[in-house]
Every structure is written in C-alpha cells, then in structure tokens.
Short mmCIF file of C-alpha atoms in Angstrom, two decimals:
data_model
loop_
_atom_site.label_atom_id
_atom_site.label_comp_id
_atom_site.label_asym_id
_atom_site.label_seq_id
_atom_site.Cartn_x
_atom_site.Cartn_y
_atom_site.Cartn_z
CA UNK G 1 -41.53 23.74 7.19
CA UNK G 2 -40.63 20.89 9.36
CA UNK G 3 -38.04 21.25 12.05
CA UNK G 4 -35.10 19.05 12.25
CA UNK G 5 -34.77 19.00 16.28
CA UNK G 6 -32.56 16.39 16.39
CA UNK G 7 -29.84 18.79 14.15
CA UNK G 8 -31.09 21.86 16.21
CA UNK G 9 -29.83 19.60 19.59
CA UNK G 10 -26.54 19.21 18.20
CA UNK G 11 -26.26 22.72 18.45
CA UNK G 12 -23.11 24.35 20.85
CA UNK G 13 -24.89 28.03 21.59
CA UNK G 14 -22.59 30.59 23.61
CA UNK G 15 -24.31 33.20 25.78
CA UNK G 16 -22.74 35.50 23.22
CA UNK G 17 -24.80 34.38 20.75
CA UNK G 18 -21.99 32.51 19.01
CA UNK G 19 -23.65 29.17 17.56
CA UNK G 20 -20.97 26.16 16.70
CA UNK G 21 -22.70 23.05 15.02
CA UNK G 22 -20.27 20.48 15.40
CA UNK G 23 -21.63 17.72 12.57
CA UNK G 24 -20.34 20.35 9.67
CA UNK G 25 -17.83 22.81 11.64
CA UNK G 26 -20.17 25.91 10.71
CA UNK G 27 -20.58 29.08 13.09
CA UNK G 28 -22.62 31.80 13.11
CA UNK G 29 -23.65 34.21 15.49
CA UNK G 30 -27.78 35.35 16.66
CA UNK G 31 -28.75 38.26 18.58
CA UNK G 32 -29.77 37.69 22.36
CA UNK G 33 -33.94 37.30 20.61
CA UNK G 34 -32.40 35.23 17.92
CA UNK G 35 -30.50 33.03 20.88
CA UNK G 36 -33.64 32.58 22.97
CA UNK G 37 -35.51 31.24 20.21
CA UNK G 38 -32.65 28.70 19.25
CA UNK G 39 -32.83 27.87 22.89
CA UNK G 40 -37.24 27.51 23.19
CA UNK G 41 -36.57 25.57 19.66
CA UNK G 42 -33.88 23.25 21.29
CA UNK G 43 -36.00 22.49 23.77
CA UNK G 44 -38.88 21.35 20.99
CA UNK G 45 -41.41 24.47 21.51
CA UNK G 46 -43.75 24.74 18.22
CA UNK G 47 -42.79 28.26 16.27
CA UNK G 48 -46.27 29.30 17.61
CA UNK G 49 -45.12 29.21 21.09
CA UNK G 50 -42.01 30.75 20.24
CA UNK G 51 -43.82 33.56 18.96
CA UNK G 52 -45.97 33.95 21.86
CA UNK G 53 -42.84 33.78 24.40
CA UNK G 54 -40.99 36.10 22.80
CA UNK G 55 -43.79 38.36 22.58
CA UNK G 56 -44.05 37.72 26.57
CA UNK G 57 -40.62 37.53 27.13
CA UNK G 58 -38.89 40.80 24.83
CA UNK G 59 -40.20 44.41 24.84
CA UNK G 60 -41.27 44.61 21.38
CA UNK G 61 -41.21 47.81 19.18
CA UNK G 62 -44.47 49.06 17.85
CA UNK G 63 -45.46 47.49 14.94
CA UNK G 64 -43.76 44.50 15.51
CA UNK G 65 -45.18 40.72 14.76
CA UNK G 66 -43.49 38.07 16.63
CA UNK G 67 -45.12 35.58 14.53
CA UNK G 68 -43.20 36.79 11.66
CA UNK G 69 -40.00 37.43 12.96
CA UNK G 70 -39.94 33.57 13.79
CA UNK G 71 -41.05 32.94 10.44
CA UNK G 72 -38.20 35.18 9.01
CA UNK G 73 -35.65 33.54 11.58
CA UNK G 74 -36.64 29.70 10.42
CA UNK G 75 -35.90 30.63 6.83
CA UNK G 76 -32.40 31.38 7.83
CA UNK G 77 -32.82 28.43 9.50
CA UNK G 78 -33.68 26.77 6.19
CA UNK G 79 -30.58 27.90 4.41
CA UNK G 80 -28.18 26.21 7.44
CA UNK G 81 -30.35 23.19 6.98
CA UNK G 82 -31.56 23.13 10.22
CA UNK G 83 -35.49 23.43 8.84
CA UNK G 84 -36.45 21.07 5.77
CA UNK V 1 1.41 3.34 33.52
CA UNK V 2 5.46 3.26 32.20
CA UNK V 3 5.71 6.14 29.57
CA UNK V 4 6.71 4.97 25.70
CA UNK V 5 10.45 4.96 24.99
CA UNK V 6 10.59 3.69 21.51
CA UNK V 7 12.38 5.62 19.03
CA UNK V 8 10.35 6.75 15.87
CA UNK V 9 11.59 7.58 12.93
CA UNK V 10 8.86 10.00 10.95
CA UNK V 11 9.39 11.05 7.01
CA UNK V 12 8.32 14.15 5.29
CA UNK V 13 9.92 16.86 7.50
CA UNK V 14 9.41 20.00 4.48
CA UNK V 15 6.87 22.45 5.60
CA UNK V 16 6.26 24.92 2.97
CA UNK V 17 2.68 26.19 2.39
CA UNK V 18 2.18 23.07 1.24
CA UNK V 19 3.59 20.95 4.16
CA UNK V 20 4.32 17.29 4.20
CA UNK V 21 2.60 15.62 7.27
CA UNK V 22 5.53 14.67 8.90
CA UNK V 23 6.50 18.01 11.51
CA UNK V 24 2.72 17.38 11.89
CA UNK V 25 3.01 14.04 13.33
CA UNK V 26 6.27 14.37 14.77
CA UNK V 27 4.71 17.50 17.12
CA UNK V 28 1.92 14.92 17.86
CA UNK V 29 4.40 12.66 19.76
CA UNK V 30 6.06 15.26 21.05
CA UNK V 31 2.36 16.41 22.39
CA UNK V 32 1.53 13.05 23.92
CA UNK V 33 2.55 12.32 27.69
CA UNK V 34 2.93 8.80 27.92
CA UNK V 35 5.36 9.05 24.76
CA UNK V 36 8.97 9.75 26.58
CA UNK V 37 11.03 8.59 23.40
CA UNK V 38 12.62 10.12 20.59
CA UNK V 39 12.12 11.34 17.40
CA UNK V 40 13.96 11.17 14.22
CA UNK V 41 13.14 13.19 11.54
CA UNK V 42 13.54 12.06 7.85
CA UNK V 43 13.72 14.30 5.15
CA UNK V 44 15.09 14.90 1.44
CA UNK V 45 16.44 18.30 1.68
CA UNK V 46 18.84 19.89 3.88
CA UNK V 47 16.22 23.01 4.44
CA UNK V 48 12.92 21.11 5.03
CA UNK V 49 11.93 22.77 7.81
CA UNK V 50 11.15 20.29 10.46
CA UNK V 51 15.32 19.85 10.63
CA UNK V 52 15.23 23.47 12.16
CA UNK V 53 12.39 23.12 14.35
CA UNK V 54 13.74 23.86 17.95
CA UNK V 55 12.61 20.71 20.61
CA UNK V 56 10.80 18.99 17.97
CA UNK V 57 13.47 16.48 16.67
CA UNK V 58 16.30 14.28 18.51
CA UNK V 59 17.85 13.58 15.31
CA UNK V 60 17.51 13.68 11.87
CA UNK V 61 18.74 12.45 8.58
CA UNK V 62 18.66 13.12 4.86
CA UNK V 63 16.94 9.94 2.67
CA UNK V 64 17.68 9.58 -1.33
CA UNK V 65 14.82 10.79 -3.23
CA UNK V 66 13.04 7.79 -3.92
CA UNK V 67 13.87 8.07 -7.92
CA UNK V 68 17.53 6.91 -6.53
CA UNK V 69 15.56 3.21 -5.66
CA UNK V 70 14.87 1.00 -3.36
CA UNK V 71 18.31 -0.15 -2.57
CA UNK V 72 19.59 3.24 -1.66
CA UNK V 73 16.60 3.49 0.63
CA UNK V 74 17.10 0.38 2.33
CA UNK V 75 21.35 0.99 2.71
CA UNK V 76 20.38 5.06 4.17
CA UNK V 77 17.82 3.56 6.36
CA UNK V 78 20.21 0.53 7.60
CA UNK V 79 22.76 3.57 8.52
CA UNK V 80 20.65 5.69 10.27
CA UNK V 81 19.38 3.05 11.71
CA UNK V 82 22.62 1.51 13.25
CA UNK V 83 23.55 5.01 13.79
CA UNK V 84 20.15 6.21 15.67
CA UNK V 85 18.35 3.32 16.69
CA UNK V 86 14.97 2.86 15.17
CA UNK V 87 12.25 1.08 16.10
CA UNK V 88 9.46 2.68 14.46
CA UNK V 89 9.05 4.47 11.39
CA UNK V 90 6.43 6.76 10.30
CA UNK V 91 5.86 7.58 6.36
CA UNK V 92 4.38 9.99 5.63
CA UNK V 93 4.67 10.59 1.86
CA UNK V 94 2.47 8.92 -0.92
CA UNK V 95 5.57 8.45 -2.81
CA UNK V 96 7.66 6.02 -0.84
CA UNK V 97 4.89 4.10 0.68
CA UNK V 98 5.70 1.20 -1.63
CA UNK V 99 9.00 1.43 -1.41
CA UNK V 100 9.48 1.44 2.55
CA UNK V 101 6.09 -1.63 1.78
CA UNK V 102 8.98 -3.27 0.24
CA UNK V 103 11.43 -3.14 2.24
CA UNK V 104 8.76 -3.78 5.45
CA UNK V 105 9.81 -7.45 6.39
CA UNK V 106 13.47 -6.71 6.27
CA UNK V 107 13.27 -3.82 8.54
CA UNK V 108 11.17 -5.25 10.96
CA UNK V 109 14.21 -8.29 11.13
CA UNK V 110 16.70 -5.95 11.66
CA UNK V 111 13.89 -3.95 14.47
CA UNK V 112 12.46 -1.34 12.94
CA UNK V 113 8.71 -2.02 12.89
CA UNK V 114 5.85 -0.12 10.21
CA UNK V 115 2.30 -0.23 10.58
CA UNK V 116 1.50 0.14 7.10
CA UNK V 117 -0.96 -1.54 4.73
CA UNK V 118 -0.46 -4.77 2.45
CA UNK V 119 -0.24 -3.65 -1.35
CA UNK V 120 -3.22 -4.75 -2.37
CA UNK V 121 -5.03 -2.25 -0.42
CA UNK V 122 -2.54 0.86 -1.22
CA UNK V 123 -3.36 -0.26 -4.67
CA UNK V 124 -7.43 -0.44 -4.15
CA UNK V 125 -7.16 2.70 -2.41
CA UNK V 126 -5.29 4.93 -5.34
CA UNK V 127 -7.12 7.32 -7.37
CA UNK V 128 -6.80 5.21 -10.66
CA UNK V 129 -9.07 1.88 -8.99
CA UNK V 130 -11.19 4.34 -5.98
CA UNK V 131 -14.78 3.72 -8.28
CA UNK V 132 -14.03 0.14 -8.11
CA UNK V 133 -14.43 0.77 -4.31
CA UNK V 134 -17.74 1.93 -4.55
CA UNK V 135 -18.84 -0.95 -6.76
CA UNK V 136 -21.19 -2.76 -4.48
CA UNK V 137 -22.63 0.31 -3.60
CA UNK V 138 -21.65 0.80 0.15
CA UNK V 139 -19.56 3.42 -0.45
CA UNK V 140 -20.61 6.42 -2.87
CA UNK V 141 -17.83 7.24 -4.84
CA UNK V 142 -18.11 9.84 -7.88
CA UNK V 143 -17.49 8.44 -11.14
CA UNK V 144 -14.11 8.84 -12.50
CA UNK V 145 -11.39 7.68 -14.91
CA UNK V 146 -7.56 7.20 -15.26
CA UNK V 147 -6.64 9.02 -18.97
CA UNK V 148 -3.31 8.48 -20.17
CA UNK V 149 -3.60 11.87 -22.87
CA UNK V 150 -5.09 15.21 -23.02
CA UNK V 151 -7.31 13.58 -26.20
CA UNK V 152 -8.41 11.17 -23.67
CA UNK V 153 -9.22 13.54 -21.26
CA UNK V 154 -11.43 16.18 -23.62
CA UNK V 155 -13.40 13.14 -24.28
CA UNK V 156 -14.25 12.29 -20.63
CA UNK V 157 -15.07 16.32 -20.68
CA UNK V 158 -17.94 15.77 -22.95
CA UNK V 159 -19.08 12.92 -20.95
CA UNK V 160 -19.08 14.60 -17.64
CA UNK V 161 -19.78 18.26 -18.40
CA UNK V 162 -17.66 21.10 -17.20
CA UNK V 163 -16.91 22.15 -14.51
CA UNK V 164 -14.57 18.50 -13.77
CA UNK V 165 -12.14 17.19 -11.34
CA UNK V 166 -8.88 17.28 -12.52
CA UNK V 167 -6.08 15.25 -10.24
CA UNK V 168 -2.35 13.96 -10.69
CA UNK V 169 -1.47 11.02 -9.53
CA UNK V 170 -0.08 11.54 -6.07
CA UNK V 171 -1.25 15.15 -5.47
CA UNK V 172 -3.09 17.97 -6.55
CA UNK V 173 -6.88 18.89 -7.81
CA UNK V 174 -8.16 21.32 -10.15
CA UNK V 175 -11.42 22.37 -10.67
CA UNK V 176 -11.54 22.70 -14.62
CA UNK V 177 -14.73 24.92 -15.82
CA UNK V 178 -13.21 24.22 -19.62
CA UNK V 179 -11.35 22.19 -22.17
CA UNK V 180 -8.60 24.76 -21.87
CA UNK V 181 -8.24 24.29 -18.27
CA UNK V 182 -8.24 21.22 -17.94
CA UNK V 183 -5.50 20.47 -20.68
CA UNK V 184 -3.20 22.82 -18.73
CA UNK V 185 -4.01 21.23 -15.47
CA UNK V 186 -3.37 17.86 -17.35
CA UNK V 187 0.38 18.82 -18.63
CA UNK V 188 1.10 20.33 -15.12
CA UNK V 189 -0.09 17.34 -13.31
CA UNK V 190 1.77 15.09 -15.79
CA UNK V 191 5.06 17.06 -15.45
CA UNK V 192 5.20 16.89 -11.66
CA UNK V 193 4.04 13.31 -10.65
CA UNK V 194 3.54 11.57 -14.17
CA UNK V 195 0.64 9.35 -16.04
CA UNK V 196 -1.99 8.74 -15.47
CA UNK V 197 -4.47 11.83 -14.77
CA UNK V 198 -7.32 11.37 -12.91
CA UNK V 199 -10.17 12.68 -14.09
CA UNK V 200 -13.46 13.24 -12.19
CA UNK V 201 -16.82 14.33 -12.07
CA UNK V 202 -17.46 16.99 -10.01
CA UNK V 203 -20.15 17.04 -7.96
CA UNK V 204 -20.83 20.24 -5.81
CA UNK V 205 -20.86 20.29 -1.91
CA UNK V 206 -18.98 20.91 0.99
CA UNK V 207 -15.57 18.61 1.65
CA UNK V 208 -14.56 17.15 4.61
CA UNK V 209 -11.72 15.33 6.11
CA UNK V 210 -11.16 12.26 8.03
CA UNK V 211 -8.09 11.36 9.59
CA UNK V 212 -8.17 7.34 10.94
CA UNK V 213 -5.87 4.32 11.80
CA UNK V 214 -6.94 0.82 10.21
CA UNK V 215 -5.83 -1.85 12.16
CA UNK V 216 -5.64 -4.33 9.52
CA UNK V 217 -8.52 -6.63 10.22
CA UNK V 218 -11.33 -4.47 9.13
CA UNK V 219 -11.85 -2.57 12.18
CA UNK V 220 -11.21 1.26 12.30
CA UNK V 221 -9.11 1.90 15.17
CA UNK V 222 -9.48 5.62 15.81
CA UNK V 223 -11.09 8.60 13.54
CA UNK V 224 -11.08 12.19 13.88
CA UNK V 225 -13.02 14.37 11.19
CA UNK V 226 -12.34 17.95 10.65
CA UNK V 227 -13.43 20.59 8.25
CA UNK V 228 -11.29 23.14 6.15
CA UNK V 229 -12.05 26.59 7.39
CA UNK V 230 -9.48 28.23 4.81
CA UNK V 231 -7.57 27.27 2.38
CA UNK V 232 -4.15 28.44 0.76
CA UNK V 233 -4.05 29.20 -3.09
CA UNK V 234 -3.30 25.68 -3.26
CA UNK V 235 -6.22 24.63 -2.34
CA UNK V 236 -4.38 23.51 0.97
CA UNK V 237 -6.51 23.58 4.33
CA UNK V 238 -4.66 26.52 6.20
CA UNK V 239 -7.40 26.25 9.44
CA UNK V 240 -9.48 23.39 10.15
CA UNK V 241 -12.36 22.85 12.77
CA UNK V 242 -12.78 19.36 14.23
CA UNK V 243 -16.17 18.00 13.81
CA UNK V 244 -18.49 15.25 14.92
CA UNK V 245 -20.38 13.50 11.89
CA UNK V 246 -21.97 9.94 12.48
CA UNK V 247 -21.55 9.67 8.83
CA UNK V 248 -18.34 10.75 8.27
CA UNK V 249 -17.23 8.21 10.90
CA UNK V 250 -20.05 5.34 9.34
CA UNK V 251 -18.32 6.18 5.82
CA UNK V 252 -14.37 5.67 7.05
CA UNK V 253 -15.24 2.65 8.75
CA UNK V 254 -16.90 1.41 5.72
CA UNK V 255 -13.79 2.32 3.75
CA UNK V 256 -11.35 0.53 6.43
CA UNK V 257 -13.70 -2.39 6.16
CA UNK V 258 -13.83 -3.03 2.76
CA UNK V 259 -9.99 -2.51 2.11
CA UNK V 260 -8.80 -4.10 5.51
CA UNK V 261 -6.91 -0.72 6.03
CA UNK V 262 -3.37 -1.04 8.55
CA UNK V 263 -2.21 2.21 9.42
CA UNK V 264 -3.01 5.48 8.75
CA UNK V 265 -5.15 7.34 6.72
CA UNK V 266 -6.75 9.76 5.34
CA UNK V 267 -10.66 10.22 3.48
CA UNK V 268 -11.94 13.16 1.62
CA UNK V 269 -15.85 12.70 1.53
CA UNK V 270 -17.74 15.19 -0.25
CA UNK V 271 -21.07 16.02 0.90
CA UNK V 272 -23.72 17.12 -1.59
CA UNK V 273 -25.58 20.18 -0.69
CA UNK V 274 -28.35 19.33 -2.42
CA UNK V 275 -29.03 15.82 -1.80
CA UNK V 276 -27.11 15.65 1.21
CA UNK V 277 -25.65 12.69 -0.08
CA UNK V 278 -21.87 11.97 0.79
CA UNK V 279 -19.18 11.21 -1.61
CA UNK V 280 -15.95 9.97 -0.74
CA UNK V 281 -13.86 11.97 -3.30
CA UNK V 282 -10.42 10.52 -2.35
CA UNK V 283 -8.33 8.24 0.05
CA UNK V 284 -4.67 9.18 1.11
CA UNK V 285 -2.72 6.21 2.29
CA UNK V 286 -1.36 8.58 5.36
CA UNK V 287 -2.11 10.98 7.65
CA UNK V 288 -2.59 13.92 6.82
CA UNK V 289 -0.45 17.20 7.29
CA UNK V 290 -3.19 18.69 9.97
CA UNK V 291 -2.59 15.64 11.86
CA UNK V 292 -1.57 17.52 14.74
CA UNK V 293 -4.90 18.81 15.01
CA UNK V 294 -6.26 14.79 16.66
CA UNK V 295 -3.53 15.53 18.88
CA UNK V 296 -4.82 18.66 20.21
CA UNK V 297 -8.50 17.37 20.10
CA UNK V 298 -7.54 14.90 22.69
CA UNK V 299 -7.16 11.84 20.19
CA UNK V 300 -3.83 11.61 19.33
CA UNK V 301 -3.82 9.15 16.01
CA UNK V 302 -0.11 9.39 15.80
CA UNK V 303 1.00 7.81 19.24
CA UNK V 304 -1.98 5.46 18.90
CA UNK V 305 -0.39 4.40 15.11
CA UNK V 306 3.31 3.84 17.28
CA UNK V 307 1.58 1.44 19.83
CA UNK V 308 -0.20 -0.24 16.71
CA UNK V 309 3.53 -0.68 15.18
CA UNK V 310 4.91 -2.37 18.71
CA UNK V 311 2.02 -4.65 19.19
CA UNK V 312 0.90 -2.45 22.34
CA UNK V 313 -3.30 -2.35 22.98
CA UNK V 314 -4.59 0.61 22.51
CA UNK V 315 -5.70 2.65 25.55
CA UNK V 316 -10.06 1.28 26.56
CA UNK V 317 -11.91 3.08 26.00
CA UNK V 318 -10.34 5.25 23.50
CA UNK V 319 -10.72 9.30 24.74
CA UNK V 320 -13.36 11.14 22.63
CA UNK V 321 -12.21 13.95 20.63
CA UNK V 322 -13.85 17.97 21.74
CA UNK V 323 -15.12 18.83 18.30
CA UNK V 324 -14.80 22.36 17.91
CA UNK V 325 -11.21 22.01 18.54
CA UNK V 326 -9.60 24.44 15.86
CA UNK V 327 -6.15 24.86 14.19
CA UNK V 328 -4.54 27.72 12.49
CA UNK V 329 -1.50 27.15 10.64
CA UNK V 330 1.15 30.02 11.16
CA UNK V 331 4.14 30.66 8.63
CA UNK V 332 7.01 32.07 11.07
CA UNK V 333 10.19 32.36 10.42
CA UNK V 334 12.73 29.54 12.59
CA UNK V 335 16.15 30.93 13.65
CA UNK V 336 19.31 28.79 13.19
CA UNK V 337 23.14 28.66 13.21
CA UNK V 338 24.86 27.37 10.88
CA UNK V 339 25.59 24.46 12.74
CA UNK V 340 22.32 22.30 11.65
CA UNK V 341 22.34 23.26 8.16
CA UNK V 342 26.38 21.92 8.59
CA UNK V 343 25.87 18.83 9.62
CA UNK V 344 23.08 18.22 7.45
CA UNK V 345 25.20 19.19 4.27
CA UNK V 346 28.03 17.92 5.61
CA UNK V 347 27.20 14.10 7.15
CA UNK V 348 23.65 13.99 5.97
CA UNK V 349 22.45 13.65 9.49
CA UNK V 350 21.00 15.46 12.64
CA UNK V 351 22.65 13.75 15.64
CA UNK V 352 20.69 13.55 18.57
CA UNK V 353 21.30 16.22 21.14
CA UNK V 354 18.43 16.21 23.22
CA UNK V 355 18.89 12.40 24.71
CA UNK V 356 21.66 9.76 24.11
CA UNK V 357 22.04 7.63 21.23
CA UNK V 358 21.36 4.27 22.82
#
C-alpha cells in the first residue's frame, strides 16, 4: 500500500479528532490513537514506526498488536483515498 | 479606499426550496464593506421572497416574464431605470440571459452596464453543444446528446446503458435507472422548459461545484469551489462546504479559456471515483444560488462581478478563500405588512426606503 503524503498533508486535524480534507469537503472523526497516527503519518513516519510509537507512546491492552491496528487504520485509509 | 456607490440591479429574487440565485447575490453585496450602494431587486412575482427580505433590498420591481418579449423587457427596465437609477444589473436566471444579451448595448447607452458573455459563448456553453467543448480533449466532458422525442431518447438508452442522465433544457437532472423513467422525466422536462432533452451518460462519482467570474479575455478572474453536503428532494444543494481542489480550479480556468467566459459562472465537474478522473457535467451561464457562500469564504464573486461591470481593477492580490467555510440554508418564515405586497400589486415596484432615489 503506498501512502499518498502529499493528500495526507492537506489534511485540517482538530485536537478533537475531527479531520476536514479540504480538496473534496469530506470529514470524519479518529480517536485520540487514531489522531496521533494521522499526525506521525503527516509528518512522513513509515507504518512500521508508527507501530512502534504507538506501542511506546499508548498503554496498550493485552493482546494487542500495534502493527495491526495500523494496518487496520490504513485500510480505512484506503477507502478515503488517502492510501493507493 | 472610497466605498462603491453604484446602484445594482440583481434578477431572480424567488427563494423557494429551489431558490433563484439572486437574494443570494444580492446578500453578497450587502455582505461586502467597500460596497455602500444600493440594491434593486428584480423579480416576476409579487411573493418571491427576496421582496420581503428585511435590509436586504432598497427597491424592487416586478419584470414581464420573459415569454411577454424583449420589448416589454427593455420598456420595464427603461422605467425602473429612470425611476431607480441603475447602473448595474445582475441576471441571474438562465432564461433571460439572451434577452437582457440583447438588449446589452442599449442599456449600457442609456447607463446601465452588464458584465455578461457574447452569444457565442452562452451558446458553446449550453447543454445541447457542452461535448463539442471537450472536443480537443482539454476538457473531459461525458458524452451526451440533444433528442427532440422520447423515441429518440430510448434509443440513446440502448447506447448508453441505464442508469442515464436525464436534463431539460434550462434546469433539472434525473437519474433514469429505466426506459420508463426516463420517458417520464422526458415529458416533465419538456412541459416545463421545452425541446430539446438532454440526454447523458452517467458516469458515477462525486459532484462538485465551481462558482467563477470570466473576464472576457480568457483569464478566470476569481473561483471558489464548494461541495454539496445535502441536498433537497430536488436534488438542490441545501449545505455546501467550500473546498480547495487544484483541479477543480485547473478545469474552470480551462473552461473560461476555451469559451472566453465574461461574467459569471457556474461548473459542475464530476469526479470519478474510480478513475479519479474529472468530468465537467454542466456549465451554468450564472452564479449560482449558494453564491453567498464566496461571500462568506472571504471571496466575494458578486462585488468583484460589479467592479468588472464599471471597468474598476479588481482588488491585487485577490483574498484567498478559508475552505472549510460551510453554509446551511434555513427555510424561515419572513414577517410583513401589507404594505410591500401593496405596492408590489399595486405599482409593480418596491420604492427605495432605505436611501434616496438619486
């Protein structure tokens, strides 16, 4: 899956959470995780590196993989077009 | 800088749920600070709505329908004009572009400047010539055909598939997923505006709108795009985002170039989901009835489209628009006395009572 950073840039992100992308008018809204990783991705971190931040960053629940719940969050990301 | 004090005349002052643009634009003006002049609002019907909007009009007068002609356009206009002062005016409705076209050069002798475009390019603009637009491939335009008959038009349904685009001449779309619908969108669309149907492939994506000023020499003089949040049962955009698209923007000033646009305008660009190709689907020869919205983004096409009309430059740089600017339309409900409704039944007109007749 290849990133499109330049779209992901565009991004307006809220500390809510709210996301606005102003080339198609579209909102959405991410949970403070979902945010941060918008935010590392932004910023061009590799969804590797995502994974291990958040793992550093967010108390994770037993059982939890980081590395998939980026996985899981860049196929949303697929259906807004933001990951080709 | 000395603040505007032209008088503008705008048409199109009914506001149902499916508003002409012209309380739109007239609220635009009124929204602009250096604009400190008046406006007149022209309407057909003694209960469009603008007529009863409090601090929006200084004046305001019934025109003929434009069935009645030309002539009775240009006499109503000469009165109000005598009566009001005009030294602008706005149209806003498909229908009487040519017919206020016409009458252009004598209204500008007798003061009362347009800023509208030659009729050449209203023509290569309609829905019955758009593919011809798209010809040299620059622009991307959905293949479609004029049909004179529903016979004609079942045809074209075998040769596009189902669903198709289904559009009268001055307004309206359907979405036809059969023969069936389309023939009953093809008598209703017949009935209300008249031949010929246009009929359209339909391609499916997400539409957007661009709002822009031509200034007549190829060169786009201002463009805001927006995207329909909501839409009425008729398909009408009831809330509306501004947006920021390179190609929306790259499209309309492909469109202004290639039909050396003057005045305002509208273009409905389709982009495919799949492809993420863009389409432009349709160009109104006017702005649009969420108009008001460029005014509240902080690019106010209106006022710009006045100082067009008077030969005034254009403020340099031009101020960006905030996308993310929204509107919401609102249906309230306006209280009046009698007294407007009287004098429009009565005299035809709204005398100013905000400033003096000059």
């Amino acid at each position: 899956m290849a990133i499109q950073a330049a779209r992901l840039r565009e991004l307006a992100l809220s500390d809510s959470g709210f996301v606005f992308d102003p080339m198609t008018g579209h909102t959405f809204t991410v949970n403070p995780s979902g945010l941060q990783i918008l935010r590392w991705l932004k910023d061009g971190a590799e969804p590797e590196e995502v994974a291990q931040r958040l793992a550093n960053e967010f108390e994770l629940e037993p059982g939890e993989d980081p590395a998939r719940d980026v996985q899981d969050f860049l196929m949303q990301l697929h259906e807004c077009g933001f990951v080709k | 800088m000395d603040k505007l004090q032209a008088t503008v005349a705008v048409t199109g002052m009914n506001a149902t749920d499916n508003p002409a643009p012209g309380v739109a634009v007239a609220r635009s003006l009124r929204h602009e600070p250096g604009f400190a002049g008046r406006v007149i609002g022209l309407g057909y019907d003694t209960l469009d709505p603008g007529f009863y909007a409090e601090g929006l009009l200084d004046g305001g007068a019934i025109l003929p329908y434009p069935s009645a002609g030309r002539e009775a356009l240009r006499d109503r206009l000469h009165r109000v004009r005598a009566e009001m002062g005009i030294d602008v005016l706005l149209p806003t409705l498909d229908s009487e572009l040519r017919a206020v076209l016409a009458l252009a050069p004598e209204l500008e002798q007798s003061g009362t400047r347009t800023f509208l475009p030659t009729l050449d390019s209203l023509e290569r603009a309609s829905k019955t010539h758009l593919p011809k637009l798209g010809e040299d491939g620059r622009i991307a335009i959905p293949p479609s055909e004029p049909v004179l008959s529903a016979e004609a038009m079942g045809k074209l349904g075998g040769k596009y598939g189902y669903p198709l685009l289904v559009k009268g001449v001055y307004y309206g779309a359907t979405i036809a997923h059969n023969e069936s619908d389309a023939t009953a969108a093809f008598h209703r669309y017949a009935a209300q505006w008249g031949l010929p149907i246009i009929v359209q492939k339909y391609i499916p994506g997400e539409e957007y709108n661009v709002a822009a000023l031509g200034d007549g020499k190829g060169n786009m003089a201002g463009a805001v795009a927006m995207r329909k949040t909501m839409l009425t049962d008729k398909g009408k955009g009831w809330c509306g985002v501004a947006i920021e698209n390179d190609k929306l923007t790259e499209i309309t000033e492909r469109v202004i170039g290639a039909l050396a646009w003057r005045g305002p305008l509208e273009v409905e660009i389709l982009r495919d989901t799949q492809s993420d190709d863009y389409h432009v689907i349709e160009i109104n020869p006017r702005f649009p009835a969420w108009i008001y919205l460029s005014a509240g983004a902080g690019l106010n096409l209106p006022y710009l489209a006045v100082l067009l009309a008077l030969g005034l430059p254009l403020p340099h740089p031009l101020p960006r628009y905030r996308a993310g600017t929204m509107f919401v339309r609102i249906a309230i409900d306006q209280i009046s006395d009698l007294a407007t409704y009287e004098q429009l039944s009565t005299t035809g007109t709204l005398r100013p009572s905000r400033k003096e007749v000059r």
